[in-house]
mmCIF file of C-alpha atoms and ligand atoms in Angstrom:
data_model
loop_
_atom_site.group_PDB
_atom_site.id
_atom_site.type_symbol
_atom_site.label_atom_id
_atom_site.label_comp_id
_atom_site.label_asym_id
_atom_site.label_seq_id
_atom_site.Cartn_x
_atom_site.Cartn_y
_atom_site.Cartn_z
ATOM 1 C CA UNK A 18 0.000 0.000 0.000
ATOM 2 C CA UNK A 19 1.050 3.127 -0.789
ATOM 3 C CA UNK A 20 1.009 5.282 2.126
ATOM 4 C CA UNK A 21 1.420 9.134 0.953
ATOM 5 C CA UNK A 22 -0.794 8.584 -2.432
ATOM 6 C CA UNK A 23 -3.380 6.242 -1.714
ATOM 7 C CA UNK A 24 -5.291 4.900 -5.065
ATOM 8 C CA UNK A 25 -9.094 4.456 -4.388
ATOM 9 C CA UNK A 26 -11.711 2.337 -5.740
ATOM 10 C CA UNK A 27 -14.433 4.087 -4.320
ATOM 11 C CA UNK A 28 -15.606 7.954 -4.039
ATOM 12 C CA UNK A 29 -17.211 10.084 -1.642
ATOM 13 C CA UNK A 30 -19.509 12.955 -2.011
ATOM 14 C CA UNK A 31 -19.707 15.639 0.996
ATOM 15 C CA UNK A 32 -23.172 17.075 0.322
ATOM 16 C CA UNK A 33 -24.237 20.261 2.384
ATOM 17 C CA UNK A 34 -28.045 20.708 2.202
ATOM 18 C CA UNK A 35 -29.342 24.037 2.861
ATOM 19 C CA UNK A 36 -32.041 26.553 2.718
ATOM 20 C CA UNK A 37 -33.911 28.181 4.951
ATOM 21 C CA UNK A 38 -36.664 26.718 7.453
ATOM 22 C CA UNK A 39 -39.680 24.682 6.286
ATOM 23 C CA UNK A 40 -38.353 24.296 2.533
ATOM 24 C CA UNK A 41 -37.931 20.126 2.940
ATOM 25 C CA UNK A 42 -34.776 20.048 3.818
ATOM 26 C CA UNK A 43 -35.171 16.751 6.455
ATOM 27 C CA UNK A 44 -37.886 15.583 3.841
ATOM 28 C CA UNK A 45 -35.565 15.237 0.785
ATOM 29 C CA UNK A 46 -32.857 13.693 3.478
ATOM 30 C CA UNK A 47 -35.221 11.277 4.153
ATOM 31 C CA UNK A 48 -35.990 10.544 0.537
ATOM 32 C CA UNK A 49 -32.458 10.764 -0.146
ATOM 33 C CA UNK A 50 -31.359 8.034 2.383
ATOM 34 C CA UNK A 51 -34.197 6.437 3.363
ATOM 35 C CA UNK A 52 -34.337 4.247 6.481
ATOM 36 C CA UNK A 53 -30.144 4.942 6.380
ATOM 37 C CA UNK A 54 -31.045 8.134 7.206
ATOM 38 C CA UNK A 55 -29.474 9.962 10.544
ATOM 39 C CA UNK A 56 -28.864 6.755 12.097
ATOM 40 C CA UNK A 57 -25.770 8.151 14.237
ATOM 41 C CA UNK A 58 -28.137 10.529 15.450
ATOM 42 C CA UNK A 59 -29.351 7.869 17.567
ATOM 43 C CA UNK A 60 -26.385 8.101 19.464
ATOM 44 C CA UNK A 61 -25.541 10.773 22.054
ATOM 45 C CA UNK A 62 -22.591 11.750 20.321
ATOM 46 C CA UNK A 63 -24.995 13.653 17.916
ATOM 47 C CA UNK A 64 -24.648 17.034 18.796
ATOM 48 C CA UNK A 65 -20.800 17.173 18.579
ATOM 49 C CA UNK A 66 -21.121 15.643 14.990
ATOM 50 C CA UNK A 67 -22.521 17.338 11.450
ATOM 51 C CA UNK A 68 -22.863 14.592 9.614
ATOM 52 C CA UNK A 69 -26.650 13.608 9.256
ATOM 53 C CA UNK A 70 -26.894 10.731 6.555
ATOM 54 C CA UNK A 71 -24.890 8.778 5.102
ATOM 55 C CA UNK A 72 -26.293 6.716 1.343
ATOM 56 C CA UNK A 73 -24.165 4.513 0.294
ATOM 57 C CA UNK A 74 -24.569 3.612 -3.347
ATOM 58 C CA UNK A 75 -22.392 1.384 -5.707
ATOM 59 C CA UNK A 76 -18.987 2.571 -5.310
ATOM 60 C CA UNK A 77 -19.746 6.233 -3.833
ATOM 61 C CA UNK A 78 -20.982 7.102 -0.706
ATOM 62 C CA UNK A 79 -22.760 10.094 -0.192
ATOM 63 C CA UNK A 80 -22.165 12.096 3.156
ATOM 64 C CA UNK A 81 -24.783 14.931 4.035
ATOM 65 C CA UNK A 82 -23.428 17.543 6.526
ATOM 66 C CA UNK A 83 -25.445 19.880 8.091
ATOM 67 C CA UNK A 84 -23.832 23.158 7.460
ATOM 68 C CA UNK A 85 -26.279 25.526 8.897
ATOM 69 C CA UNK A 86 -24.982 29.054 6.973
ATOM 70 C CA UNK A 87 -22.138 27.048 5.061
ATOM 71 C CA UNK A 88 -19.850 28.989 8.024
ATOM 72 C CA UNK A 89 -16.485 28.890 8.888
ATOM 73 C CA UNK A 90 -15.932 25.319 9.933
ATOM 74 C CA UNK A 91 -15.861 23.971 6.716
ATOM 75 C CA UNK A 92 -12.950 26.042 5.206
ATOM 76 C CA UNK A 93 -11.105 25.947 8.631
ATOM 77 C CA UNK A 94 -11.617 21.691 8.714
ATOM 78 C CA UNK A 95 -9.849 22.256 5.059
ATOM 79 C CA UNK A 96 -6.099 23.334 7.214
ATOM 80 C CA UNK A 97 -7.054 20.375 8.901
ATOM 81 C CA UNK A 98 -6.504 17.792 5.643
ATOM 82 C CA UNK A 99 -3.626 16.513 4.063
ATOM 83 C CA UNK A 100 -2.858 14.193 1.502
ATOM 84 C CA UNK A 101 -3.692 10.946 3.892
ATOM 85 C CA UNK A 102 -7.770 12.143 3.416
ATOM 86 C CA UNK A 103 -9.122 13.649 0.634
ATOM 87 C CA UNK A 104 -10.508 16.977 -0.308
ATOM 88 C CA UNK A 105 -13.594 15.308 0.325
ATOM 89 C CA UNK A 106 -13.563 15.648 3.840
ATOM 90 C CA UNK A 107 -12.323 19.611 4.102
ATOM 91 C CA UNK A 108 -14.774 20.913 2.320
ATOM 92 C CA UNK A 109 -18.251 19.799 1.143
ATOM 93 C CA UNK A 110 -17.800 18.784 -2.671
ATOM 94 C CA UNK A 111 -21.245 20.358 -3.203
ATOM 95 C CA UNK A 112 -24.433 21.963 -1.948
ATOM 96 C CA UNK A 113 -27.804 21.576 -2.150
ATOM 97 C CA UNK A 114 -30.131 24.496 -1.895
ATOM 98 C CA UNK A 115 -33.426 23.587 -1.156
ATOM 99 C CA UNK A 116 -35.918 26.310 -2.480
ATOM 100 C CA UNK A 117 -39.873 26.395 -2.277
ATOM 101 C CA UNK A 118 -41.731 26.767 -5.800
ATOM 102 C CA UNK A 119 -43.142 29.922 -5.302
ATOM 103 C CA UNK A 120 -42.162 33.311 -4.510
ATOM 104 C CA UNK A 121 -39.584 35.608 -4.013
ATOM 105 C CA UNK A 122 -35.660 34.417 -3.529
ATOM 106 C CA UNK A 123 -35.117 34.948 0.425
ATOM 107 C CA UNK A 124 -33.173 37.375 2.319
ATOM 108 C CA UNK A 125 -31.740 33.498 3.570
ATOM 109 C CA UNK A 126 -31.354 32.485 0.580
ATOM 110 C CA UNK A 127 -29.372 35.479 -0.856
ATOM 111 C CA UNK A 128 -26.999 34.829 1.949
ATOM 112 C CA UNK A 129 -26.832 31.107 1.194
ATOM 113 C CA UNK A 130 -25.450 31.715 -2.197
ATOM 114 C CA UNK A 131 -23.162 34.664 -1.716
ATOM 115 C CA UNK A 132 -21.157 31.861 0.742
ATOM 116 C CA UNK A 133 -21.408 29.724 -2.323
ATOM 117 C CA UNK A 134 -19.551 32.832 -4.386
ATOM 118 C CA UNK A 135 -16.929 33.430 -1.415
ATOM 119 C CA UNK A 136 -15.936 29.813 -0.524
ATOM 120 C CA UNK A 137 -16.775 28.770 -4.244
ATOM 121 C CA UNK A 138 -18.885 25.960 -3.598
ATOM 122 C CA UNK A 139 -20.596 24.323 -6.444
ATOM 123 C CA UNK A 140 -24.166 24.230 -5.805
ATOM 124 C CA UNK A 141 -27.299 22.482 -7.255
ATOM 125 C CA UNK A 142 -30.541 23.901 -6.685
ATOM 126 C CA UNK A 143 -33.330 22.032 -5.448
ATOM 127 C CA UNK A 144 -36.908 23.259 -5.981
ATOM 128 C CA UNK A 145 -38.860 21.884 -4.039
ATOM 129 C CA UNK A 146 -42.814 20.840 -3.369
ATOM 130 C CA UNK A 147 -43.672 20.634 -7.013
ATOM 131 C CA UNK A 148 -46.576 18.826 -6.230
ATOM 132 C CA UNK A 149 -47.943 21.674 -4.850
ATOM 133 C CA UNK A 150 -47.120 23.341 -8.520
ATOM 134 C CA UNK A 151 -50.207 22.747 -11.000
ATOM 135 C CA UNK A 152 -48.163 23.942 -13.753
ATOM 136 C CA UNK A 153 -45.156 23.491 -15.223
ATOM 137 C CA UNK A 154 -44.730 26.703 -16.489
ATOM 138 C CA UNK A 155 -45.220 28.557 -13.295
ATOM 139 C CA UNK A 156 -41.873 27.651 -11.958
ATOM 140 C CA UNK A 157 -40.285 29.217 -15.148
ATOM 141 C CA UNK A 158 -39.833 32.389 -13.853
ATOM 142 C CA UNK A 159 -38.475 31.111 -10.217
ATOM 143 C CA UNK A 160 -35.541 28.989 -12.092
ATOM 144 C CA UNK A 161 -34.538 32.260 -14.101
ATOM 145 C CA UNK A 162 -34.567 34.743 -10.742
ATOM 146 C CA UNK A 163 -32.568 31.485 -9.563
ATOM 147 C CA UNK A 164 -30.476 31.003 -11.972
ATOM 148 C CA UNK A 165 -29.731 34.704 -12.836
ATOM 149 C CA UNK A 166 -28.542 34.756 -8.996
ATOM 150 C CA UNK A 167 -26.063 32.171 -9.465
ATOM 151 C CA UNK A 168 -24.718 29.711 -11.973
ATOM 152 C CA UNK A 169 -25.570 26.654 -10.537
ATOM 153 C CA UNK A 170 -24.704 23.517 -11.826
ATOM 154 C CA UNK A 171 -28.030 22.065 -12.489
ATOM 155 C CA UNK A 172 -31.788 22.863 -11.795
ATOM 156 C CA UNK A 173 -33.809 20.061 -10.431
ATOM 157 C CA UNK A 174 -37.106 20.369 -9.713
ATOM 158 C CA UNK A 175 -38.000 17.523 -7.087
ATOM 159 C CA UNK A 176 -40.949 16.603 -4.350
ATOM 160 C CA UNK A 177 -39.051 15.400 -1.159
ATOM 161 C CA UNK A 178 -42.561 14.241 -0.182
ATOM 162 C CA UNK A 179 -43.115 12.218 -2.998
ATOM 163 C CA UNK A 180 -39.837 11.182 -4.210
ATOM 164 C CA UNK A 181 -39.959 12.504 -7.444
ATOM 165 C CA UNK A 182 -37.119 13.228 -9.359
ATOM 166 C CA UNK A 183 -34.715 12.901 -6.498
ATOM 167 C CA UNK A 184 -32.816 9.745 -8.269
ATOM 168 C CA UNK A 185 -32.389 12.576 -10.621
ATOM 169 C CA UNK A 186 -30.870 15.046 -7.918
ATOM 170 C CA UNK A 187 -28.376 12.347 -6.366
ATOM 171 C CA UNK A 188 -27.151 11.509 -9.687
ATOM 172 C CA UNK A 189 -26.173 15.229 -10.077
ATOM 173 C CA UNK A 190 -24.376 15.057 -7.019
ATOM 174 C CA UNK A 191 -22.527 11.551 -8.089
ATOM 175 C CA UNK A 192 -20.764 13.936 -10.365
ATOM 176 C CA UNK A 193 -19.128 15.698 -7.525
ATOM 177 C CA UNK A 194 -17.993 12.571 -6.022
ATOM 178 C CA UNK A 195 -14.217 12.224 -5.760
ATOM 179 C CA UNK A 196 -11.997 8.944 -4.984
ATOM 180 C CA UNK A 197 -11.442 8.631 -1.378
ATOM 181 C CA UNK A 198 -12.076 5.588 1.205
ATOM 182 C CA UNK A 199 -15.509 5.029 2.445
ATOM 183 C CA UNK A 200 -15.674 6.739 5.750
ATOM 184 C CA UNK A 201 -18.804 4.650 6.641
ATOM 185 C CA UNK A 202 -18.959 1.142 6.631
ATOM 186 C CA UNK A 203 -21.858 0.715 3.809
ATOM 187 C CA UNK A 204 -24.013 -1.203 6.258
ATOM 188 C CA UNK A 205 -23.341 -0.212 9.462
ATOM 189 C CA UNK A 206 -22.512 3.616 10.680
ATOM 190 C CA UNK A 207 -19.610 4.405 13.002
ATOM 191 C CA UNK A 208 -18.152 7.242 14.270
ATOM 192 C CA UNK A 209 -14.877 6.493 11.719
ATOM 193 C CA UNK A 210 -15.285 9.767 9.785
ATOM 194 C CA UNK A 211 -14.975 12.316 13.298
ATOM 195 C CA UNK A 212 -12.217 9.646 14.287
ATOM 196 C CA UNK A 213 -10.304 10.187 10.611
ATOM 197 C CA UNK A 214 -10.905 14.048 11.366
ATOM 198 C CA UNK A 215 -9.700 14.029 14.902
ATOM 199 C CA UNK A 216 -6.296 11.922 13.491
ATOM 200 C CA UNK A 217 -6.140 14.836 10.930
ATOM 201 C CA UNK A 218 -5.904 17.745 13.297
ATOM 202 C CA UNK A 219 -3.199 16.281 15.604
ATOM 203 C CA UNK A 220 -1.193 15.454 12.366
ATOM 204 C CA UNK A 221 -1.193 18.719 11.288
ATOM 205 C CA UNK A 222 -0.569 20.278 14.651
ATOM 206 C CA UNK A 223 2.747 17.763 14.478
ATOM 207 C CA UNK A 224 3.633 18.679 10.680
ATOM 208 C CA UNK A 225 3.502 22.419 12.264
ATOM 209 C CA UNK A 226 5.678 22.185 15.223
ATOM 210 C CA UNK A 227 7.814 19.972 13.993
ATOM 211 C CA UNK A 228 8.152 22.670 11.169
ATOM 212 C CA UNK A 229 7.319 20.524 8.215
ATOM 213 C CA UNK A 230 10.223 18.061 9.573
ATOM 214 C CA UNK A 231 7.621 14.998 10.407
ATOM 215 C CA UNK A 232 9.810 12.300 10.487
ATOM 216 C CA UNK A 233 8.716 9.706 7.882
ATOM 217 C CA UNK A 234 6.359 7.199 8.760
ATOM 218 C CA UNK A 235 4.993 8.893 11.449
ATOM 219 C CA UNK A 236 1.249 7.989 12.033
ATOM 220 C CA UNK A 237 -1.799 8.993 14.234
ATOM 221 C CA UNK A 238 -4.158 6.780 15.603
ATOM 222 C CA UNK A 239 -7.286 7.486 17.166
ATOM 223 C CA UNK A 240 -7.476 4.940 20.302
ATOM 224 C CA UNK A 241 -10.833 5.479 21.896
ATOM 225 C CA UNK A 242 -13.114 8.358 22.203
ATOM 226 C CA UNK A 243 -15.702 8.481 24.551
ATOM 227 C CA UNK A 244 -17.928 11.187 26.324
ATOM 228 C CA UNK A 245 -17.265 11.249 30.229
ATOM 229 C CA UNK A 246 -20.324 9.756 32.448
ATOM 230 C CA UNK A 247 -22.593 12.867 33.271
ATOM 231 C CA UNK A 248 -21.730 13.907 29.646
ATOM 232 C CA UNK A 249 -20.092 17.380 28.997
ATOM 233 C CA UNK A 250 -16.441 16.145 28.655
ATOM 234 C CA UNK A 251 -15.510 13.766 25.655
ATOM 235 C CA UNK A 252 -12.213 11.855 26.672
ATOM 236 C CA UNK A 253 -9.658 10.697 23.462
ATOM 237 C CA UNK A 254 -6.720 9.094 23.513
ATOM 238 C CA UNK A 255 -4.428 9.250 20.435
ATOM 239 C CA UNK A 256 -1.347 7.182 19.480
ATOM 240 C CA UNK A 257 1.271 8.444 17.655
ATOM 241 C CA UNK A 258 3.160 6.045 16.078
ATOM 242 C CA UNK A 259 6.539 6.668 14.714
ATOM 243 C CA UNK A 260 9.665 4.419 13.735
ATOM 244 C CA UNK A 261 12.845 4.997 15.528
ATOM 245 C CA UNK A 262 13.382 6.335 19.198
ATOM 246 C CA UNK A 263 15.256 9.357 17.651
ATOM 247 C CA UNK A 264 11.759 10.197 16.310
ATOM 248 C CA UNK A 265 9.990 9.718 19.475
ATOM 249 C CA UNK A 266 12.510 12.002 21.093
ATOM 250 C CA UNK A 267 11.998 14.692 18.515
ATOM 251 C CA UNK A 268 8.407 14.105 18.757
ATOM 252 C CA UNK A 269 7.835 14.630 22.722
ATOM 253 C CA UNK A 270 10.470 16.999 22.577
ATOM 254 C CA UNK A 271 12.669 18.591 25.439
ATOM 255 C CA UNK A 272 10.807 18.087 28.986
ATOM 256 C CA UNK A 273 8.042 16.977 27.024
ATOM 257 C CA UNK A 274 7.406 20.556 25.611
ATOM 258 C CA UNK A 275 6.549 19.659 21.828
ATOM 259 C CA UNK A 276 3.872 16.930 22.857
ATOM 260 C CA UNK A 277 2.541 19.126 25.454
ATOM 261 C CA UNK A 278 2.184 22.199 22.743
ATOM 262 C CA UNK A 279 0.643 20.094 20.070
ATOM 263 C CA UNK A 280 -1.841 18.834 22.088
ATOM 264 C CA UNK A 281 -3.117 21.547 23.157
ATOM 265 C CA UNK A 282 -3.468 23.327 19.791
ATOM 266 C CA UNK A 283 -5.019 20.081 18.639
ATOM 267 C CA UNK A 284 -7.438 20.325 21.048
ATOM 268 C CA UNK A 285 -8.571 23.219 20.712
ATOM 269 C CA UNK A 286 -9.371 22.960 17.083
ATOM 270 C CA UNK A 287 -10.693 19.552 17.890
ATOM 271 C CA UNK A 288 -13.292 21.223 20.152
ATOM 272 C CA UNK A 289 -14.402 23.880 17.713
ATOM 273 C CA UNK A 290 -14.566 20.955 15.287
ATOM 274 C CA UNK A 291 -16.900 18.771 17.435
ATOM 275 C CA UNK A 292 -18.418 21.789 19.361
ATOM 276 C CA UNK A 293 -18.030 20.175 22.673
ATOM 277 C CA UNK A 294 -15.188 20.429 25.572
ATOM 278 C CA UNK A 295 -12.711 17.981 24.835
ATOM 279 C CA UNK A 296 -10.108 15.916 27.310
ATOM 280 C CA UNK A 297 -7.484 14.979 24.738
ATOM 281 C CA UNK A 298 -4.204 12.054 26.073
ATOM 282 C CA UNK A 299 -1.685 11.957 23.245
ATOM 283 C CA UNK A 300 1.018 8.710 23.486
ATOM 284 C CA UNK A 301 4.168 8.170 21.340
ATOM 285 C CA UNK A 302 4.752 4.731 20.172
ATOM 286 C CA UNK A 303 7.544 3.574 18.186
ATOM 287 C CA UNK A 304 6.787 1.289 16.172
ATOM 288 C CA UNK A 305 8.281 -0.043 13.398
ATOM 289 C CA UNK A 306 6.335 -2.572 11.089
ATOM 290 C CA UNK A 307 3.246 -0.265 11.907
ATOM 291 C CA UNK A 308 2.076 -0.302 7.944
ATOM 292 C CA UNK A 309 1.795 -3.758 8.394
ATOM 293 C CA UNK A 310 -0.608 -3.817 10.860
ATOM 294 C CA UNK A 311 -4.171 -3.910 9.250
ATOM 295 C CA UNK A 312 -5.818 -2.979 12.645
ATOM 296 C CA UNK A 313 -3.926 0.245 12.462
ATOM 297 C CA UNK A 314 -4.562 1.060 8.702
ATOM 298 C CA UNK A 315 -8.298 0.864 9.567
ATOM 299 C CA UNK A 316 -8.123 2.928 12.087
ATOM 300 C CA UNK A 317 -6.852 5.642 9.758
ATOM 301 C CA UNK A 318 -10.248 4.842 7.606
ATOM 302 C CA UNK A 319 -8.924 2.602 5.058
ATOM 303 C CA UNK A 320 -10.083 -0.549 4.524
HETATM 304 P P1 LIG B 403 -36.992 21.703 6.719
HETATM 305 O O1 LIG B 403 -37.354 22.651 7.804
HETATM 306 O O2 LIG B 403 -36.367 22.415 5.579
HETATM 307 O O3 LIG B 403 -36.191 20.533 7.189
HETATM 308 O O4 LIG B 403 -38.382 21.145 6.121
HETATM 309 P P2 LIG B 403 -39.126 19.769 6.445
HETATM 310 O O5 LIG B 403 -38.533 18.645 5.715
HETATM 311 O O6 LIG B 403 -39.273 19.629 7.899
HETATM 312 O O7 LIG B 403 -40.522 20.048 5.748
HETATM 313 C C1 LIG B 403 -41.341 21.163 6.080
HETATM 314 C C2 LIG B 403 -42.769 20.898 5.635
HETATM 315 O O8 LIG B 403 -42.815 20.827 4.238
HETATM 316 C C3 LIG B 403 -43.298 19.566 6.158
HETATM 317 O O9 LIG B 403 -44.631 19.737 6.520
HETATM 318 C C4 LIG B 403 -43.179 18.638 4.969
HETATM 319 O O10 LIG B 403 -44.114 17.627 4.980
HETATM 320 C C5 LIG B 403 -43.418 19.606 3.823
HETATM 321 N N1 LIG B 403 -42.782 19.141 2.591
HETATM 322 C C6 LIG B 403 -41.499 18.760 2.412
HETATM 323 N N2 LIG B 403 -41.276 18.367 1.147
HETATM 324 C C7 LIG B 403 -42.456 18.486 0.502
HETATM 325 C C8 LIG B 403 -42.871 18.242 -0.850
HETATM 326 O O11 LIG B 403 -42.122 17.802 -1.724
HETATM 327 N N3 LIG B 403 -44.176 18.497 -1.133
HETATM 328 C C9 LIG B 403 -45.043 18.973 -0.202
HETATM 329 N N4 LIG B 403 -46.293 19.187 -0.581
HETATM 330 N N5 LIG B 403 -44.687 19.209 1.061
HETATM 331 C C10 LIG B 403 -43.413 18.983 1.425
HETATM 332 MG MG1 LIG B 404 -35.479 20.130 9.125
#
């Protein structure tokens, strides 16, 4: 396996959906995944994660991230990425803007696409509730205020409710579906994909203070996460695996000072990431034949 430029069989899509209130937004996520749909918000980690469904289809898988306002955290997660996870993951690869049929374009929705224009996000728009249209015709003039607004990269009018046309609307998205690792198992859904981003962050906080000097072969491992009884607190223990003792020594660094300084950067962006306070326990490992070890590669989100 090659470690620095993995080759992938399969894709991933990042899919923002957005729009303001009432428009169908959890409707077409529900006709979009079906009975997949928001399954790890069963789980009480929900609130520290955006992702909302997950489809898995063929050989992409479709992630839908709740970006309320497209804000910051998307472009900021992009620092976070390097060449071990794809684009993908730092930014969505596309949104969806989920209008009504009728009417004016919203003050919302004006805002909606000028973060399209600054963060350049392709987006698809989504007009919704055409069952409610009697004629075809009458959404004419909505798609041209629309489309005059911004050049999106396709117009698909849809009924969440009904499920019509939304095959339509997911293969639009396919397009924007790069190669990457499924961060889902296609079955069952895991936390992997906050695990993957959590690895990210202390990576990069490494790559930093060890200015750009990494030592090669130098991993990080995601051990456990787990929110503290009484909730609140969400405990993590990383393992970063490296080679040779010299590395470990350059790693933890005089008195412990380097290990001590990128943890705490990491965890600070690793609590704006997952919006919740975070007790983070980072470990140096050396360990040589670590690319052998298959139980380590998946925890890195390959498979
Ligand atoms: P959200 O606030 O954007 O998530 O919107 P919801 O999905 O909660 O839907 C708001 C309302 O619009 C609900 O009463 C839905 O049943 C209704 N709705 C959603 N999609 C459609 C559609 O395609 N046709 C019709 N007639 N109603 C819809
Ligand atoms: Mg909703």
């Amino acid at each position: 396996m090659n470690y620095t430029e993995p080759q992938y069989e399969t894709k991933s899509a990042f899919v923002a959906i957005v729009g303001k209130p009432n428009v169908g937004k959890s409707s077409l996520l529900n006709a979009l995944v079906g009975e997949k749909v928001a399954i790890v918000s069963n789980k009480p980690q929900t609130t520290r994660t955006r992702i909302t469904g997950v489809l898995t289809k063929d050989d992409t898988q479709f992630v839908f991230i709740d970006t309320p306002g497209l804000h910051k955290p998307h472009t900021k997660l992009s620092e976070y990425m390097n060449q071990q996870v794809t684009d993908s993951v730092a930014d969505v690869d596309v949104a969806v803007l989920v209008v009504e049929p009728m009417g004016e374009i919203h003050k919302a929705e004006q805002d909606l696409i000028a973060s399209f224009k600054t963060q350049r996000i392709p987006a698809i728009l989504a007009i919704n509730k055409i069952d409610t249209v009697s004629a075809k015709e009458k959404l004419m003039s909505r798609i041209l205020a629309f489309s005059q607004a911004y050049d999106f990269e396709a117009i698909v009018p849809i009924s969440a409710l009904r499920g019509d046309a939304v095959d339509e609307l997911l293969g639009e998205l396919a397009k924007f579906a790069a190669p990457s690792p499924f961060f889902f198992d296609a079955d069952t859904l895991t936390d992997q994909p906050e695990r993957v981003i959590v690895a990210e962050i202390v990576r990069e906080k490494l790559l930093r203070s060890l200015r750009e000097e990494i030592p090669h072969g130098t991993a990080v491992a995601v051990e456990r996460m787990k929110e503290r009884e009484g909730g609140g607190i969400l405990d993590i223990e990383v393992q970063i695996y490296c080679e040779k003792d010299s590395h470990k020594g350059m790693i933890i660094g005089k008195g412990g000072e380097m290990l001590k300084k990128v943890g705490s950067q990491a965890r600070e962006d690793i609590e704006r990431f997952l919006g919740c306070k975070v007790n983070l326990k980072c470990w140096v490992k050396v360990r040589e034949d670590w690319r052998n070890r298959e139980n380590i590669i998946r925890s890195f989100g390959y498979n």
